[in-house]
Amino acid sequence: NMSERVVVMNHGRVEQAGSPAELDDRPSTAFVATFLGDCNLFGCAVDSLRKVLRLDCGQSVEIPHAGETPTEDCMAGLRPERIRIERADRQGPPDRTRAAEVRAVVRDISFSGPDYRIELQAGATASVARCPNRGSPPAAPGETVTARFDPEDIFLVRQGR
């Protein structure tokens, strides 16, 4: 089956080879991460001994796979569909999962059929989330929201050549 192995090339050089799921879940470079679709890339600092990632927005996230990627000249990646959005003013039950949380302001929302594309701002860091269309958007522009994601969904990539 041809779709069992994919090779992504950049200017005649192999960037990464693997299954489509491997390339999507754990791309090795920023080029591969963005080549395959929407991707949030953040500046970060990695403490591989403690397996902690500190994002430019100030959020620290414990990631079990922090030691798997070179920690110099790297960025953190997170696919927009892996981010869950909740209004900050909603008081639900405490999140007992391992989800990381970042407070952000909604800059813009775009309807795109089965989902909403939500542009977020957390300090100086901009990102995009994609949330399922359940009849109405999860928030409005200008609102403060909580963006939650599983630390396992973060991947580290080399910034590229």
mmCIF file of C-alpha atoms in Angstrom:
data_model
loop_
_atom_site.group_PDB
_atom_site.id
_atom_site.type_symbol
_atom_site.label_atom_id
_atom_site.label_comp_id
_atom_site.label_asym_id
_atom_site.label_seq_id
_atom_site.Cartn_x
_atom_site.Cartn_y
_atom_site.Cartn_z
ATOM 1 C CA ASN A 1 0.000 0.000 0.000
ATOM 2 C CA MET A 2 1.503 3.320 -1.077
ATOM 3 C CA SER A 3 0.079 5.240 1.900
ATOM 4 C CA GLU A 4 1.953 3.138 4.457
ATOM 5 C CA ARG A 5 5.153 5.170 4.029
ATOM 6 C CA VAL A 6 5.496 8.849 3.175
ATOM 7 C CA VAL A 7 8.674 10.771 2.424
ATOM 8 C CA VAL A 8 8.617 14.554 2.847
ATOM 9 C CA MET A 9 11.285 16.372 0.863
ATOM 10 C CA ASN A 10 12.404 19.992 1.021
ATOM 11 C CA HIS A 11 14.592 21.387 -1.793
ATOM 12 C CA GLY A 12 15.655 17.883 -2.845
ATOM 13 C CA ARG A 13 16.523 16.723 0.678
ATOM 14 C CA VAL A 14 14.608 14.169 2.729
ATOM 15 C CA GLU A 15 13.195 15.902 5.800
ATOM 16 C CA GLN A 16 11.466 12.835 7.249
ATOM 17 C CA ALA A 17 10.099 9.439 6.242
ATOM 18 C CA GLY A 18 7.487 7.359 8.057
ATOM 19 C CA SER A 19 3.838 6.477 8.233
ATOM 20 C CA PRO A 20 1.301 9.272 7.790
ATOM 21 C CA ALA A 21 0.396 9.018 11.499
ATOM 22 C CA GLU A 22 4.069 9.249 12.565
ATOM 23 C CA LEU A 23 4.636 12.319 10.419
ATOM 24 C CA ASP A 24 1.499 13.998 11.775
ATOM 25 C CA ASP A 25 1.972 13.069 15.456
ATOM 26 C CA ARG A 26 5.759 13.437 15.710
ATOM 27 C CA PRO A 27 7.199 15.512 12.853
ATOM 28 C CA SER A 28 10.958 16.023 13.156
ATOM 29 C CA THR A 29 11.196 19.535 11.697
ATOM 30 C CA ALA A 30 9.079 22.676 11.527
ATOM 31 C CA PHE A 31 8.892 22.199 7.745
ATOM 32 C CA VAL A 32 7.303 18.740 8.070
ATOM 33 C CA ALA A 33 4.917 19.959 10.795
ATOM 34 C CA THR A 34 3.557 22.776 8.642
ATOM 35 C CA PHE A 35 3.719 20.847 5.353
ATOM 36 C CA LEU A 36 1.143 18.365 6.629
ATOM 37 C CA GLY A 37 -1.428 20.960 7.689
ATOM 38 C CA ASP A 38 -2.193 23.595 10.283
ATOM 39 C CA CYS A 39 0.227 23.622 13.164
ATOM 40 C CA ASN A 40 0.942 25.955 16.059
ATOM 41 C CA LEU A 41 4.680 26.366 16.575
ATOM 42 C CA PHE A 42 5.907 28.048 19.749
ATOM 43 C CA GLY A 43 9.294 29.150 20.965
ATOM 44 C CA CYS A 44 10.241 27.145 24.030
ATOM 45 C CA ALA A 45 12.930 26.104 26.472
ATOM 46 C CA VAL A 46 13.273 22.431 27.381
ATOM 47 C CA ASP A 47 14.527 21.002 30.650
ATOM 48 C CA SER A 48 15.059 17.403 29.505
ATOM 49 C CA LEU A 49 16.144 16.215 32.969
ATOM 50 C CA ARG A 50 12.836 17.244 34.532
ATOM 51 C CA LYS A 51 10.961 16.702 31.243
ATOM 52 C CA VAL A 52 9.463 20.176 31.457
ATOM 53 C CA LEU A 53 8.779 22.480 28.553
ATOM 54 C CA ARG A 54 8.411 26.223 29.120
ATOM 55 C CA LEU A 55 6.481 27.890 26.303
ATOM 56 C CA ASP A 56 7.092 31.508 25.318
ATOM 57 C CA CYS A 57 3.659 32.432 26.723
ATOM 58 C CA GLY A 58 5.020 31.519 30.180
ATOM 59 C CA GLN A 59 3.203 28.201 30.561
ATOM 60 C CA SER A 60 5.232 25.240 31.831
ATOM 61 C CA VAL A 61 4.153 21.801 30.657
ATOM 62 C CA GLU A 62 5.452 18.440 31.816
ATOM 63 C CA ILE A 63 5.979 16.257 28.745
ATOM 64 C CA PRO A 64 7.127 12.654 29.106
ATOM 65 C CA HIS A 65 8.929 12.610 25.740
ATOM 66 C CA ALA A 66 11.039 15.769 26.340
ATOM 67 C CA GLY A 67 14.293 13.827 26.109
ATOM 68 C CA GLU A 68 13.518 12.352 22.668
ATOM 69 C CA THR A 69 14.355 15.448 20.612
ATOM 70 C CA PRO A 70 17.414 17.701 20.584
ATOM 71 C CA THR A 71 16.564 20.570 22.910
ATOM 72 C CA GLU A 72 18.634 23.293 21.269
ATOM 73 C CA ASP A 73 17.174 25.260 18.379
ATOM 74 C CA CYS A 74 13.800 23.583 18.765
ATOM 75 C CA MET A 75 10.171 24.637 18.837
ATOM 76 C CA ALA A 76 7.080 23.100 20.414
ATOM 77 C CA GLY A 77 4.282 22.080 18.067
ATOM 78 C CA LEU A 78 0.594 21.501 18.734
ATOM 79 C CA ARG A 79 -2.086 20.730 16.154
ATOM 80 C CA PRO A 80 -5.133 23.084 16.326
ATOM 81 C CA GLU A 81 -7.601 20.193 16.577
ATOM 82 C CA ARG A 82 -5.900 19.003 19.783
ATOM 83 C CA ILE A 83 -6.848 22.179 21.697
ATOM 84 C CA ARG A 84 -10.109 22.309 23.664
ATOM 85 C CA ILE A 85 -11.643 25.722 24.369
ATOM 86 C CA GLU A 86 -13.774 26.648 27.396
ATOM 87 C CA ARG A 87 -15.091 30.047 28.424
ATOM 88 C CA ALA A 88 -13.049 31.237 31.390
ATOM 89 C CA ASP A 89 -16.206 32.316 33.255
ATOM 90 C CA ARG A 90 -17.732 28.831 33.238
ATOM 91 C CA GLN A 91 -17.236 27.046 36.512
ATOM 92 C CA GLY A 92 -17.331 23.369 35.692
ATOM 93 C CA PRO A 93 -15.955 20.474 37.682
ATOM 94 C CA PRO A 94 -12.194 20.547 38.180
ATOM 95 C CA ASP A 95 -10.218 19.036 35.327
ATOM 96 C CA ARG A 96 -8.802 15.830 36.789
ATOM 97 C CA THR A 97 -6.997 14.870 33.603
ATOM 98 C CA ARG A 98 -3.371 15.677 32.898
ATOM 99 C CA ALA A 99 -4.470 18.514 30.617
ATOM 100 C CA ALA A 100 -2.308 21.599 30.467
ATOM 101 C CA GLU A 101 -4.157 24.912 30.607
ATOM 102 C CA VAL A 102 -3.379 28.299 29.102
ATOM 103 C CA ARG A 103 -5.522 31.421 29.531
ATOM 104 C CA ALA A 104 -5.937 33.240 26.230
ATOM 105 C CA VAL A 105 -8.041 35.926 24.572
ATOM 106 C CA VAL A 106 -10.064 35.084 21.462
ATOM 107 C CA ARG A 107 -8.921 37.361 18.609
ATOM 108 C CA ASP A 108 -11.148 36.000 15.857
ATOM 109 C CA ILE A 109 -13.501 33.134 15.032
ATOM 110 C CA SER A 110 -14.186 31.746 11.556
ATOM 111 C CA PHE A 111 -16.945 29.285 10.702
ATOM 112 C CA SER A 112 -15.734 26.480 8.434
ATOM 113 C CA GLY A 113 -18.577 23.965 8.251
ATOM 114 C CA PRO A 114 -17.855 21.106 10.626
ATOM 115 C CA ASP A 115 -15.708 23.265 12.903
ATOM 116 C CA TYR A 116 -14.726 26.733 14.025
ATOM 117 C CA ARG A 117 -11.232 28.160 13.551
ATOM 118 C CA ILE A 118 -10.422 30.199 16.664
ATOM 119 C CA GLU A 119 -7.461 32.581 16.761
ATOM 120 C CA LEU A 120 -6.068 32.946 20.285
ATOM 121 C CA GLN A 121 -3.609 35.296 21.968
ATOM 122 C CA ALA A 122 -1.790 34.303 25.190
ATOM 123 C CA GLY A 123 0.570 37.150 26.036
ATOM 124 C CA ALA A 124 2.750 37.662 22.971
ATOM 125 C CA THR A 125 1.996 34.147 21.693
ATOM 126 C CA ALA A 126 -0.627 33.648 18.977
ATOM 127 C CA SER A 127 -2.169 30.259 18.226
ATOM 128 C CA VAL A 128 -5.097 28.664 16.416
ATOM 129 C CA ALA A 129 -7.600 26.092 17.704
ATOM 130 C CA ARG A 130 -10.164 24.108 15.730
ATOM 131 C CA CYS A 131 -13.301 23.210 17.671
ATOM 132 C CA PRO A 132 -16.249 21.104 16.495
ATOM 133 C CA ASN A 133 -19.345 22.969 15.355
ATOM 134 C CA ARG A 134 -21.985 22.151 17.947
ATOM 135 C CA GLY A 135 -24.404 24.823 16.799
ATOM 136 C CA SER A 136 -22.628 27.889 18.146
ATOM 137 C CA PRO A 137 -19.019 28.989 18.645
ATOM 138 C CA PRO A 138 -17.447 28.157 22.022
ATOM 139 C CA ALA A 139 -16.607 31.837 22.678
ATOM 140 C CA ALA A 140 -16.717 35.292 21.118
ATOM 141 C CA PRO A 141 -13.920 37.640 20.002
ATOM 142 C CA GLY A 142 -12.526 39.523 22.990
ATOM 143 C CA GLU A 143 -13.490 36.826 25.502
ATOM 144 C CA THR A 144 -10.958 35.207 27.791
ATOM 145 C CA VAL A 145 -10.941 31.428 27.464
ATOM 146 C CA THR A 146 -9.075 28.462 28.856
ATOM 147 C CA ALA A 147 -7.269 26.465 26.168
ATOM 148 C CA ARG A 148 -6.651 22.885 27.308
ATOM 149 C CA PHE A 149 -4.500 20.241 25.672
ATOM 150 C CA ASP A 150 -2.927 16.928 26.561
ATOM 151 C CA PRO A 151 0.853 17.310 27.065
ATOM 152 C CA GLU A 152 1.281 14.084 25.040
ATOM 153 C CA ASP A 153 0.027 16.043 22.004
ATOM 154 C CA ILE A 154 2.973 18.478 22.154
ATOM 155 C CA PHE A 155 5.865 17.581 19.877
ATOM 156 C CA LEU A 156 9.306 19.130 19.612
ATOM 157 C CA VAL A 157 10.775 19.952 16.227
ATOM 158 C CA ARG A 158 14.041 21.346 14.964
ATOM 159 C CA GLN A 159 13.526 24.815 13.534
ATOM 160 C CA GLY A 160 14.855 23.572 10.216
ATOM 161 C CA ARG A 161 17.504 24.576 7.776
#
